[in-house]
Short mmCIF file of C-alpha atoms in Angstrom, two decimals:
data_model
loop_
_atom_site.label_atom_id
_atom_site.label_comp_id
_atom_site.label_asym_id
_atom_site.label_seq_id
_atom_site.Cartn_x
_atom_site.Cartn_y
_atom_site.Cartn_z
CA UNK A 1 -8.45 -118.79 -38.66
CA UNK A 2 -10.01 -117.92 -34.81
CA UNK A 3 -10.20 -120.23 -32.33
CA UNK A 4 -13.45 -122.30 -31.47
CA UNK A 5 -14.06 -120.87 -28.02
CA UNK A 6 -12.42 -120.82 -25.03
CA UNK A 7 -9.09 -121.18 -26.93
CA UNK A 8 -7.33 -119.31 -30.13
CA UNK A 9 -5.72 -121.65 -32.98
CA UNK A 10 -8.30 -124.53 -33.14
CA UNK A 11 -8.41 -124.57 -37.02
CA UNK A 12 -5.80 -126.44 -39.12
CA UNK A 13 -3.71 -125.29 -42.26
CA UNK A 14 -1.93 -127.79 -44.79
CA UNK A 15 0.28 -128.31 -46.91
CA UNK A 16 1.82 -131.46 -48.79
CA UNK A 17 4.37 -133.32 -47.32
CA UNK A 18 6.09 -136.69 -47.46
CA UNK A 19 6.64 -138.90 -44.62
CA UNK A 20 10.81 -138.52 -43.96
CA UNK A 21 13.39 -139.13 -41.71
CA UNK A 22 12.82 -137.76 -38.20
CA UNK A 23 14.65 -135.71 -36.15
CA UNK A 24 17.18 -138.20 -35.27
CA UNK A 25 18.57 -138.88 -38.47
CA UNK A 26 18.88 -134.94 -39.56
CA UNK A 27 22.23 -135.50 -36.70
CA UNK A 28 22.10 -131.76 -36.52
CA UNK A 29 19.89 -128.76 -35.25
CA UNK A 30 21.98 -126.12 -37.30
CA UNK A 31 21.03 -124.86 -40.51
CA UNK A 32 21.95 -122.04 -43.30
CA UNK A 33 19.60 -119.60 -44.05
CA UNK A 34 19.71 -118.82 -47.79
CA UNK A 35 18.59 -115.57 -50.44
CA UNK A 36 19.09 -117.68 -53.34
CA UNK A 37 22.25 -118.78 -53.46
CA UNK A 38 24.15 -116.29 -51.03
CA UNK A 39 24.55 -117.70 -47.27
CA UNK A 40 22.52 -115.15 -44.96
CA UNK A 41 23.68 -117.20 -41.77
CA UNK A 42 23.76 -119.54 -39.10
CA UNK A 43 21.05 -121.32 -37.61
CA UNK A 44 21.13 -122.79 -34.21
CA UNK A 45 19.47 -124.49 -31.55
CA UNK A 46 20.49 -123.62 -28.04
CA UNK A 47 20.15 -125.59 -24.97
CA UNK A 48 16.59 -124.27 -24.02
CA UNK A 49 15.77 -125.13 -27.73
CA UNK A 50 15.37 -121.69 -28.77
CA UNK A 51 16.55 -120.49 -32.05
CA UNK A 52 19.67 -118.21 -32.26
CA UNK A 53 20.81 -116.55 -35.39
CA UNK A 54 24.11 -115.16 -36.71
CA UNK A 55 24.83 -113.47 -39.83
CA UNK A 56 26.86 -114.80 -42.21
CA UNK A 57 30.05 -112.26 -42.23
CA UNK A 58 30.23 -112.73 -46.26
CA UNK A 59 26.19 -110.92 -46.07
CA UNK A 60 27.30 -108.70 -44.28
CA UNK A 61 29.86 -107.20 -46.36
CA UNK A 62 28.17 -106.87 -49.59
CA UNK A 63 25.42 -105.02 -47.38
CA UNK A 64 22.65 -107.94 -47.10
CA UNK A 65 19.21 -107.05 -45.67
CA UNK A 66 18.12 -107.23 -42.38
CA UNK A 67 16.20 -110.98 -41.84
CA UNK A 68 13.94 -108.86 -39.57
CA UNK A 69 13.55 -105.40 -37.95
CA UNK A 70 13.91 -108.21 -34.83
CA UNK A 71 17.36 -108.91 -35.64
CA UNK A 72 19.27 -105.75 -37.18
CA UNK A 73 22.36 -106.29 -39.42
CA UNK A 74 24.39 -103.69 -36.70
CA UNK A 75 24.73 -105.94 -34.40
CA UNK A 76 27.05 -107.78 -36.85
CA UNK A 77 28.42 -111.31 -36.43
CA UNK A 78 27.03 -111.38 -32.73
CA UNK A 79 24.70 -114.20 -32.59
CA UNK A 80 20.70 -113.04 -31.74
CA UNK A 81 17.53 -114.58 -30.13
CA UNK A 82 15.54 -115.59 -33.19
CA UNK A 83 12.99 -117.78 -31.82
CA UNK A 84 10.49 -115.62 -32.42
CA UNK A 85 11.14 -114.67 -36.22
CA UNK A 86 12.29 -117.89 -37.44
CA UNK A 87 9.37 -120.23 -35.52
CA UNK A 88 7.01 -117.42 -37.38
CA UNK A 89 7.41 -119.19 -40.35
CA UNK A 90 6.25 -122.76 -39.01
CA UNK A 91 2.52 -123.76 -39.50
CA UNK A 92 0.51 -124.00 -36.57
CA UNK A 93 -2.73 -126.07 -34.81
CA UNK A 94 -3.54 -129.44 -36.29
CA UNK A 95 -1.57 -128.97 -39.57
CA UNK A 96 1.46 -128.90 -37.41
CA UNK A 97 0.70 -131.98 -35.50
CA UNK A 98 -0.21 -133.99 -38.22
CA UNK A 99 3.11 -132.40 -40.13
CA UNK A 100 5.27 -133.05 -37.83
CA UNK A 101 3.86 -137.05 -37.30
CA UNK A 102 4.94 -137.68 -41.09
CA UNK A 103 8.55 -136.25 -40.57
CA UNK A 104 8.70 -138.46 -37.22
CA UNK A 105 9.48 -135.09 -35.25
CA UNK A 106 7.76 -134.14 -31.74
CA UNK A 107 5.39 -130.84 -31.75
CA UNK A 108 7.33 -128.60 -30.30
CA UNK A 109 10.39 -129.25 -31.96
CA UNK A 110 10.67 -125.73 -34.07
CA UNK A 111 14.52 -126.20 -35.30
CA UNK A 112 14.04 -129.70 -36.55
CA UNK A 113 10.47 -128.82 -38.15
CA UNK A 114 12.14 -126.08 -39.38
CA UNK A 115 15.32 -127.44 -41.34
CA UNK A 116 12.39 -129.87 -42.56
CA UNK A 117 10.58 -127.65 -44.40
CA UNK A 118 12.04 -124.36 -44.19
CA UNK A 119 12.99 -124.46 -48.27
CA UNK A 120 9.85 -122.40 -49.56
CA UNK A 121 8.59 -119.86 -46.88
CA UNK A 122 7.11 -117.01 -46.66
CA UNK A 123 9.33 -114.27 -47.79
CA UNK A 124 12.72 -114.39 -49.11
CA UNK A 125 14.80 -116.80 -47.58
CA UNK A 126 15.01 -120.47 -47.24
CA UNK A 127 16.34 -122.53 -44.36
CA UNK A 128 18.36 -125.76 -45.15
CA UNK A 129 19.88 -128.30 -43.04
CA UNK A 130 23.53 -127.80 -43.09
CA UNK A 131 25.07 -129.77 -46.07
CA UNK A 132 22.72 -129.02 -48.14
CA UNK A 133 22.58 -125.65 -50.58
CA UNK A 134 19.83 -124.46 -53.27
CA UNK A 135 21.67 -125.57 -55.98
CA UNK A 136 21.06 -129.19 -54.42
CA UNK A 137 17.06 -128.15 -54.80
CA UNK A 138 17.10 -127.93 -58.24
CA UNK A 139 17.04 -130.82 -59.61
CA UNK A 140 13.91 -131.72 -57.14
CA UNK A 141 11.33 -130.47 -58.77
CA UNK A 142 8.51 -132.26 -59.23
CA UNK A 143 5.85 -131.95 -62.07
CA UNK A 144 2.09 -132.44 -61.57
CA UNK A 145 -0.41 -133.47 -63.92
CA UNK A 146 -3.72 -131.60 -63.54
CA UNK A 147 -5.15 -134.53 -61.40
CA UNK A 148 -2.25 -135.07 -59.07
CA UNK A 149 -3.04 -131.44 -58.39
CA UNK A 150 -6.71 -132.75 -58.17
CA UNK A 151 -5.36 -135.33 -55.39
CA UNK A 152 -4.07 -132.69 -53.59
CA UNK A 153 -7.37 -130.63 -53.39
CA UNK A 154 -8.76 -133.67 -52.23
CA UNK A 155 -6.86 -134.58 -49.59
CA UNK A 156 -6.13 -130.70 -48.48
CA UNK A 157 -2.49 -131.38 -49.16
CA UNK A 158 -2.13 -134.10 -46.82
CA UNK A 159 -0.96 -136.58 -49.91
CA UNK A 160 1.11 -135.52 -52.84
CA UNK A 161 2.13 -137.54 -55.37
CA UNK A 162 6.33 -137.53 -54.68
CA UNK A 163 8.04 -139.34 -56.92
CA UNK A 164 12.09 -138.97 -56.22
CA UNK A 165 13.84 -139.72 -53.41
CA UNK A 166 14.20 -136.07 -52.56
CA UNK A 167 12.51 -134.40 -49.33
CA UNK A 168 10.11 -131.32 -50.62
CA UNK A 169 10.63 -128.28 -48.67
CA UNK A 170 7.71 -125.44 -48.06
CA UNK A 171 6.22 -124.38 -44.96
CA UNK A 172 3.46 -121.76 -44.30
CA UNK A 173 2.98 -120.42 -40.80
CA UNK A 174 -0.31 -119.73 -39.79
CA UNK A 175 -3.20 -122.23 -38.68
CA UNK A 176 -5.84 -122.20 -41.76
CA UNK A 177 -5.10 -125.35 -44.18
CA UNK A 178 -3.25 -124.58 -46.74
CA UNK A 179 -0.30 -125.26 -49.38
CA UNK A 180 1.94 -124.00 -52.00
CA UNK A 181 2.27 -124.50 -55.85
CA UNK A 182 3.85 -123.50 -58.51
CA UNK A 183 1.76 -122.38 -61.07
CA UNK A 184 3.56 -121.35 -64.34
CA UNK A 185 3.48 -122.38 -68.57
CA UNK A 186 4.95 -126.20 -67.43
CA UNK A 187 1.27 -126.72 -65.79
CA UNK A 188 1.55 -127.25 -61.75
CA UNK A 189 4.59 -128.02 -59.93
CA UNK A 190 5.75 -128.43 -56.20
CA UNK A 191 8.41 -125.85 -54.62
CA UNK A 192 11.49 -125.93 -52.95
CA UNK A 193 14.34 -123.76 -52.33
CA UNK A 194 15.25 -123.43 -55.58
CA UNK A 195 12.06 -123.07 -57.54
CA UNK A 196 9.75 -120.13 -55.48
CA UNK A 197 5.86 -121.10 -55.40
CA UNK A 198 3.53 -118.49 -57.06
CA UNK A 199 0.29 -119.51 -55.49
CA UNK A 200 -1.14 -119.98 -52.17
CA UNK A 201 -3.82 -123.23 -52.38
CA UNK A 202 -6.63 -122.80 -49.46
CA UNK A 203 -9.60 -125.26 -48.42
CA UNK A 204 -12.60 -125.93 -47.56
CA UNK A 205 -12.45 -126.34 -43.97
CA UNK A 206 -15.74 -125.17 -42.94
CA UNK A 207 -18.94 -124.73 -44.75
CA UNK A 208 -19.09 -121.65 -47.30
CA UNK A 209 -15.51 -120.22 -46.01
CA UNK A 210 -13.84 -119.39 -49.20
CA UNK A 211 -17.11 -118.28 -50.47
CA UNK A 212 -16.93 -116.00 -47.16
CA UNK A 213 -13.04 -115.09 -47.74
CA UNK A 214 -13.77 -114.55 -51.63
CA UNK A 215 -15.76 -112.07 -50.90
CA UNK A 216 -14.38 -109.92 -48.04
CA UNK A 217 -11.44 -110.06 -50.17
CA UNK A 218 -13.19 -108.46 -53.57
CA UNK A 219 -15.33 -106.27 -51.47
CA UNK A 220 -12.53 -104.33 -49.83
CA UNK A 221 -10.26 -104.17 -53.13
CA UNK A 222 -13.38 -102.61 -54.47
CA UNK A 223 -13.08 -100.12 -51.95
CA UNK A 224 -9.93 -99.26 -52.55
CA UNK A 225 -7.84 -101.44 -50.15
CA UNK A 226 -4.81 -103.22 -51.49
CA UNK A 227 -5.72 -107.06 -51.03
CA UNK A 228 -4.03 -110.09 -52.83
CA UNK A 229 -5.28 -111.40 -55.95
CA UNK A 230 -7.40 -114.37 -55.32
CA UNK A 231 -9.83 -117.14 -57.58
CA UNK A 232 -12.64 -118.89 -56.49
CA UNK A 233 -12.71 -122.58 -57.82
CA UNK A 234 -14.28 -125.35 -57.56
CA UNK A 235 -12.88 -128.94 -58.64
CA UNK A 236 -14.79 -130.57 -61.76
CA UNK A 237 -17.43 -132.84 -61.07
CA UNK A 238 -15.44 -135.62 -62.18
CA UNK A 239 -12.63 -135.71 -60.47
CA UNK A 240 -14.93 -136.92 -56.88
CA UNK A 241 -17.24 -138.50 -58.23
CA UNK A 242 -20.80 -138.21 -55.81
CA UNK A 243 -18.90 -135.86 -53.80
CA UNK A 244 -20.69 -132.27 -53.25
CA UNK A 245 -18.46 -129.55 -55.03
CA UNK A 246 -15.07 -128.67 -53.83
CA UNK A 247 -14.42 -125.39 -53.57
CA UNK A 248 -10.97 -124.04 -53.00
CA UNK A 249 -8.88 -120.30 -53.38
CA UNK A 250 -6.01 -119.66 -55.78
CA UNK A 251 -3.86 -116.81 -54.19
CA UNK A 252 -1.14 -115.20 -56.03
CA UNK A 253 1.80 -114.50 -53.79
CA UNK A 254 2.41 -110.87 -53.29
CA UNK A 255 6.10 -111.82 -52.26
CA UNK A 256 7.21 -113.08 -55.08
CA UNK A 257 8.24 -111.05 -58.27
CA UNK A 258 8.86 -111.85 -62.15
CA UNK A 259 12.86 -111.54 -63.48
CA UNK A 260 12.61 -110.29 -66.76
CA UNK A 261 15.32 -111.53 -67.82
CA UNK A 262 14.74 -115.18 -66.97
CA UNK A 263 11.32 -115.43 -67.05
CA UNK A 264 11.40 -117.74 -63.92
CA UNK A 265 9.90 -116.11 -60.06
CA UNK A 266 12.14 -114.32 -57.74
CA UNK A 267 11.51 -114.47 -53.54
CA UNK A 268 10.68 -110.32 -52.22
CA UNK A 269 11.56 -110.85 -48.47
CA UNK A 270 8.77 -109.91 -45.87
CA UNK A 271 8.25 -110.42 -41.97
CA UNK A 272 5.07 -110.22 -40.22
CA UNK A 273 4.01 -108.01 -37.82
CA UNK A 274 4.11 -110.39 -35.10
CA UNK A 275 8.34 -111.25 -36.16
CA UNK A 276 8.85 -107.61 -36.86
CA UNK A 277 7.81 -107.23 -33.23
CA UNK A 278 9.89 -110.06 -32.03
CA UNK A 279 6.30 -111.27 -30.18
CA UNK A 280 6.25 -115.21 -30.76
CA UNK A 281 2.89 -116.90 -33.12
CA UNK A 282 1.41 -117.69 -30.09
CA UNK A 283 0.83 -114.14 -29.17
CA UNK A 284 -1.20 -112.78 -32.26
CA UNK A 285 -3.90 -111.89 -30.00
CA UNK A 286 -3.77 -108.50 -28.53
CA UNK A 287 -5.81 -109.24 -25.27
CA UNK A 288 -3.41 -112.81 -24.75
CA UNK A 289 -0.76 -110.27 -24.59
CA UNK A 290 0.25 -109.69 -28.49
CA UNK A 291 1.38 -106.10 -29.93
CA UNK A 292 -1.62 -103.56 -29.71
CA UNK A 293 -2.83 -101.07 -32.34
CA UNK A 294 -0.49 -98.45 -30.92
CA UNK A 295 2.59 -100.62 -30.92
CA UNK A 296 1.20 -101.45 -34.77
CA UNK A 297 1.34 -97.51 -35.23
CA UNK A 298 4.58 -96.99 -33.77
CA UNK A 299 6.24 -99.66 -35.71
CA UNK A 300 4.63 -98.61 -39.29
CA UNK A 301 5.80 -94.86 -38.18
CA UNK A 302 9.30 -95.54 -37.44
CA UNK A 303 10.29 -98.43 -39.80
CA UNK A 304 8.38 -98.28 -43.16
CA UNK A 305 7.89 -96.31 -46.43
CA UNK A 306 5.52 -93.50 -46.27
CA UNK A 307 4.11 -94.19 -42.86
CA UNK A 308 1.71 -91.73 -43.29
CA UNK A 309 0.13 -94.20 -46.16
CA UNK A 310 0.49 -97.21 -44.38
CA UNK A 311 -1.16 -95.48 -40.92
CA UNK A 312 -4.40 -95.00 -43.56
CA UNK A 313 -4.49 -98.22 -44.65
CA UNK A 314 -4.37 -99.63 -41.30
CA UNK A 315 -7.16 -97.58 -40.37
CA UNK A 316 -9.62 -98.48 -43.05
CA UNK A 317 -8.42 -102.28 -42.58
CA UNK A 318 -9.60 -101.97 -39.20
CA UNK A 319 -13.12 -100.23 -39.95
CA UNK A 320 -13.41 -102.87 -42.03
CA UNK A 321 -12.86 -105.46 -39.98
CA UNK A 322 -15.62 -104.40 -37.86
CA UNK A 323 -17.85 -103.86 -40.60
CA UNK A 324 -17.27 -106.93 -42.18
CA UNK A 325 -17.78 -108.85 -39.39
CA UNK A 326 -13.91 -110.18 -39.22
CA UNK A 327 -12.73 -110.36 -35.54
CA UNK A 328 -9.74 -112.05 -36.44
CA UNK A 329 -7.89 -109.91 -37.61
CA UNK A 330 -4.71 -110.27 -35.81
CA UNK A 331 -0.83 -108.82 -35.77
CA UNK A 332 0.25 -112.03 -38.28
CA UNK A 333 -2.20 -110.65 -40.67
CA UNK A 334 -0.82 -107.88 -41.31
CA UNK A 335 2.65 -108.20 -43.12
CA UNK A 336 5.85 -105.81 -44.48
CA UNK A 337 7.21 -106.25 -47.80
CA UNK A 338 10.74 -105.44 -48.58
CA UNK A 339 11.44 -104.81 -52.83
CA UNK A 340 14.63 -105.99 -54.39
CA UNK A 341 16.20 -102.11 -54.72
CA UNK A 342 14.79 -101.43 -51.35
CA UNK A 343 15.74 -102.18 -47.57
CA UNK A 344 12.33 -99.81 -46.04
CA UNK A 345 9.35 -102.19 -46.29
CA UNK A 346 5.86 -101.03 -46.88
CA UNK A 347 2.25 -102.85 -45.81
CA UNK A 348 1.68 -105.70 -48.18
CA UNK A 349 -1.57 -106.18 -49.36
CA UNK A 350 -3.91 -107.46 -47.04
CA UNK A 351 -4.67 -111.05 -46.84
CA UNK A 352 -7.01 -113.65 -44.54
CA UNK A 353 -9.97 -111.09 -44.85
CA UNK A 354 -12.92 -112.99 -43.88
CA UNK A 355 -16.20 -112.40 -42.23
CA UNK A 356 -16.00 -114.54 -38.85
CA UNK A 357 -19.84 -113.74 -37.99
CA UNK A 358 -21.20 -114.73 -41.49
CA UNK A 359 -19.30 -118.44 -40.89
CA UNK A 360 -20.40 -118.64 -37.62
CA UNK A 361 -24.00 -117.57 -38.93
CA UNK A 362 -24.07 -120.05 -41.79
CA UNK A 363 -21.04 -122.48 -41.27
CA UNK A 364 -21.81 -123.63 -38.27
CA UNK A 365 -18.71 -122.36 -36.67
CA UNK A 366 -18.37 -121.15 -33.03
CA UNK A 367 -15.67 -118.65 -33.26
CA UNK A 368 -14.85 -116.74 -30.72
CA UNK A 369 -16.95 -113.11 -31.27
CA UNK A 370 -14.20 -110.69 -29.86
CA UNK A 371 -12.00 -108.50 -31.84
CA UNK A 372 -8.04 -109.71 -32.42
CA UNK A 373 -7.23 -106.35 -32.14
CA UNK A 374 -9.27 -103.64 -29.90
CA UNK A 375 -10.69 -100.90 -31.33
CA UNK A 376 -10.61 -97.48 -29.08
CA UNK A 377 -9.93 -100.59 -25.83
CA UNK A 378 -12.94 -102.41 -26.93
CA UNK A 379 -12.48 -106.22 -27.94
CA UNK A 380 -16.43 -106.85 -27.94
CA UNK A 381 -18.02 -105.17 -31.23
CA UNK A 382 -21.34 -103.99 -29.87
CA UNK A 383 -19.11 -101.99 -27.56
CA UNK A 384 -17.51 -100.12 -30.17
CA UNK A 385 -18.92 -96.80 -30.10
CA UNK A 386 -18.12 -93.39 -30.38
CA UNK A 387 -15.74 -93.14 -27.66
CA UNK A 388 -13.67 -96.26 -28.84
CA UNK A 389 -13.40 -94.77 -32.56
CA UNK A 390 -11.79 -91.78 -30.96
CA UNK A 391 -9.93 -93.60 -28.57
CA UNK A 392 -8.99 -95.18 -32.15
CA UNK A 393 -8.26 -92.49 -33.28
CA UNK A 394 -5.82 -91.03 -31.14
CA UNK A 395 -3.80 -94.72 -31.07
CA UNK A 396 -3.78 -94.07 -34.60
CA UNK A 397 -2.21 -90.44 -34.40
CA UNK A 398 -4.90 -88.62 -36.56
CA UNK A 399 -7.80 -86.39 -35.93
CA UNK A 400 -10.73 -87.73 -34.20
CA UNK A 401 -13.23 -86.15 -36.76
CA UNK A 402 -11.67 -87.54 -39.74
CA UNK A 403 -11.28 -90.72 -37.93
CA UNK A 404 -15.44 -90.75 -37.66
CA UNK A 405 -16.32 -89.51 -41.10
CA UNK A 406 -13.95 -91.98 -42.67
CA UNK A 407 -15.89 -94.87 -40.39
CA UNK A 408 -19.14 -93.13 -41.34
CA UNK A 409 -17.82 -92.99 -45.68
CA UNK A 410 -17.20 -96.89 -45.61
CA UNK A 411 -20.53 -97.85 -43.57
CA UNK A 412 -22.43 -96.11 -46.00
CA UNK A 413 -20.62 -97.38 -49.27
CA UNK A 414 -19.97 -101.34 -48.09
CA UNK A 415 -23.74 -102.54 -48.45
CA UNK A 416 -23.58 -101.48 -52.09
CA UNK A 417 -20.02 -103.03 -52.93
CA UNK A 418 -20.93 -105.93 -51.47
CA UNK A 419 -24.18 -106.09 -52.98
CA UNK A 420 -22.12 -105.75 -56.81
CA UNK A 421 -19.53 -108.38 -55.50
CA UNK A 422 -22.31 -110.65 -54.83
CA UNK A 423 -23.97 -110.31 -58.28
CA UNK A 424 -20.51 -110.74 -59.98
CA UNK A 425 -19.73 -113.86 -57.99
CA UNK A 426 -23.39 -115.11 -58.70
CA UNK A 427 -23.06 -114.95 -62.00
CA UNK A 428 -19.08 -116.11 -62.65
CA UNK A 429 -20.23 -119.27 -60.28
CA UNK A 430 -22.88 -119.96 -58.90
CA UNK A 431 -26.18 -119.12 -56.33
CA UNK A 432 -26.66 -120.42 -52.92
CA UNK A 433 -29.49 -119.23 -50.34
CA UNK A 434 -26.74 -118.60 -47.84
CA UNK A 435 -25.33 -116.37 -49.92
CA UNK A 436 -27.59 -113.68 -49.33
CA UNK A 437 -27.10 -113.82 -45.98
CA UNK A 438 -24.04 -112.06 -46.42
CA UNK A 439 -25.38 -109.06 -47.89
CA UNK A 440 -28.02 -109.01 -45.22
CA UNK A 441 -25.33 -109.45 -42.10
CA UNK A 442 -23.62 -106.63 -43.84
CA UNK A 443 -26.55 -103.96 -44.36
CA UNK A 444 -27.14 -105.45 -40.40
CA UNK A 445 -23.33 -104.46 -38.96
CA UNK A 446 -23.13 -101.15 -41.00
CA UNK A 447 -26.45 -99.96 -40.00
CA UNK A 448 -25.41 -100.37 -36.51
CA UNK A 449 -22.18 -98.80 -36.63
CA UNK A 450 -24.31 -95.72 -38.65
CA UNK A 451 -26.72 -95.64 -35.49
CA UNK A 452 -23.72 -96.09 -33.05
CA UNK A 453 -21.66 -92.97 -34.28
CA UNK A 454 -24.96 -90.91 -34.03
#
């Protein structure tokens, strides 16, 4: 989520953790990264307690993947700066704080935070404190019963109900709260690094937000962008009792893949753009000195499948962004995905599509109203005109005139997909006044980009 003015990363994200050891009593700050059960490498802490990273020489002969564009398998056994790929993963803001008060760690200790909870990330790999392998894992699952996943809602994953001995491991970077599950036939259980989660549980952490990131999400895959598959719900009635409804989003993982032959979920590797960059979390932001739309371009050109695909994508992610009203859209959300017969990534889906102005309209939110990433130089949307969409254009690589009839195509067409996504969500769920002020900031924003382009 955007920061509440002056500052960036003023939300929180969660997930559920138990209170363990601290950093003390881990007596280490190396780890093993993991792809299942093969040894990727060596995890380290250096004396300015930055992450360094060495493959594993057994990965590298049967031909492993690269962790990261960041840190190519050429370089071989030679250890690499990592910090920026492997504190990626980490959560950030308050959910980070509190996080790293129940495992007794300081905040800015990334390796030990890491080796913590670095069994279920994002991606493909897991990172264990030395000593301990995936096969350990297994036999740590723990089952929940439909209100222990209840609790959880509650609580935004601040309490789950542990019951062994055993320390659960799954991070999420990012600063929106948030946690993992595993969502299969056996009901709901919690991950680690030997059972992937399938689902991405997100809160309510201001008024009307998932309502808000519902529906950016279903308008644009109605549009035709790829987005991730998400659910609205709300927890019964009964399980808070004189509590206003609880709403929360069910996302499916796009990184994680069915075996056929097992039945159970397999870990796809991806990197954001931010680690494929080798720019650290903190630098998301274009204008705080994060990767630009041109270094986006150049990237997606040189590294992934069909970058001629994945340069149109970006661009209609971007229009819609400003249409949409989302100004945080920034280099973390945007994401490669690596299949298993496959070392050239492609975009994922897109994911954390929300319209900023309607939650600072409605929510009572104070967002910052500036664009993550500058359209044509321009970080303030009323200064996105003509001359920034072909400035836009020509970061992109493609011809200004398609560039403006493609902005022109999705202005037009938004107020009536979002008008349909309304009515479908109105009548699957539910009807709130502030509802329809979506629509209306919509037909506002695309209206003005209409009169803009002339």
């Amino acid at each position: 989520m955007p920061h509440l003015q002056p500052s960036r990363c003023q939300s929180s994200a969660g997930a559920g953790f138990r209170s363990v050891p601290g950093r003390q009593q881990l007596m280490t700050a190396t780890g093993t990264v993991w792809w299942g059960n093969q040894r990727v490498g060596t995890l380290r802490e250096d004396q300015h307690r930055l992450l360094r990273f060495r493959y594993d020489r057994s990965w590298l002969k049967r031909g492993g993947f690269a962790v990261s564009i960041s840190l190519p398998v050429a370089l071989g056994e030679q250890e690499q700066d990592a910090h920026s790929y492997f504190s990626g993963l980490l959560p950030e803001g308050e959910t980070r704080l509190r996080v790293c008060r129940q495992l007794g760690l300081n905040s800015d200790d990334d390796a030990g935070l890491l080796l913590a909870i670095g069994g279920d990330c994002a991606g493909a790999l897991s990172v264990l404190p030395d000593g301990i392998t995936p096969e350990a894992e297994a036999s740590a699952a723990e089952s929940l019963s439909p209100e222990d996943f209840q609790q959880m809602i509650l609580t935004r994953g601040a309490r789950s109900p542990f019951r062994s001995e055993r320390r659960q491991r799954f991070s999420l970077a990012g600063a929106q709260e948030k946690f993992t599950i595993v969502q299969d036939r056996a009901g709901y259980r919690l991950p680690n690094a030997a059972l992937p989660s399938t689902h991405l549980v997100k809160f309510e952490t201001v008024p009307h937000v998932c309502f808000a990131e519902y529906m950016a999400t279903r308008i644009a895959g109605s549009l035709g962008l790829p987005t991730v598959a998400v659910d609205y719900c709300v927890l019964p009635e009964s399980a808070a009792p004189g509590q206003p409804p609880q709403p929360y989003l069910m996302l499916e993982r796009y990184d994680r893949l069915q075996d056929p032959a097992s039945g159970g979920m397999q870990r796809l590797h991806q990197e954001d753009l931010t680690q494929a960059l080798a720019y650290p979390s903190s630098l998301k932001y274009e204008y705080e000195g994060g990767p630009s739309m041109a270094d986006i371009v150049t990237l997606l050109r040189e590294s992934v499948d069909r970058p001629v695909n994945a340069v149109t994508q970006l661009r209609d992610w971007q229009i819609f962004n400003v249409l949409i009203g989302n100004w945080d859209g920034h280099a973390k959300n945007l994401a490669l995905l690596y299949q298993t017969d496959s070392s050239v990534p492609s975009l994922t889906p897109f994911y954390d599509l929300i319209s900023i102005e309607y939650i600072n309209r409605v929510g009572g939110a104070r967002y910052a109203r500036e664009m993550a990433l500058a359209v044509g130089g321009q970080y303030t949307p009323e200064r996105i005109g003509i001359q920034a969409w072909r400035t836009f254009a020509s970061d992109l690589g493609v011809p200004a005139r398609a560039l403006l009839d493609r902005v022109r195509a999705m202005a037009s067409a938004l107020p009536d997909h979002a008008q349909q996504a309304l009515a479908d969500f109105q009548h699957r769920h539910h009807r709130h006044p502030v509802h329809n002020e979506l629509l209306r900031m919509i037909e506002r924003r695309c209206r003005w980009v209409l009169q803009a382009l002339g």
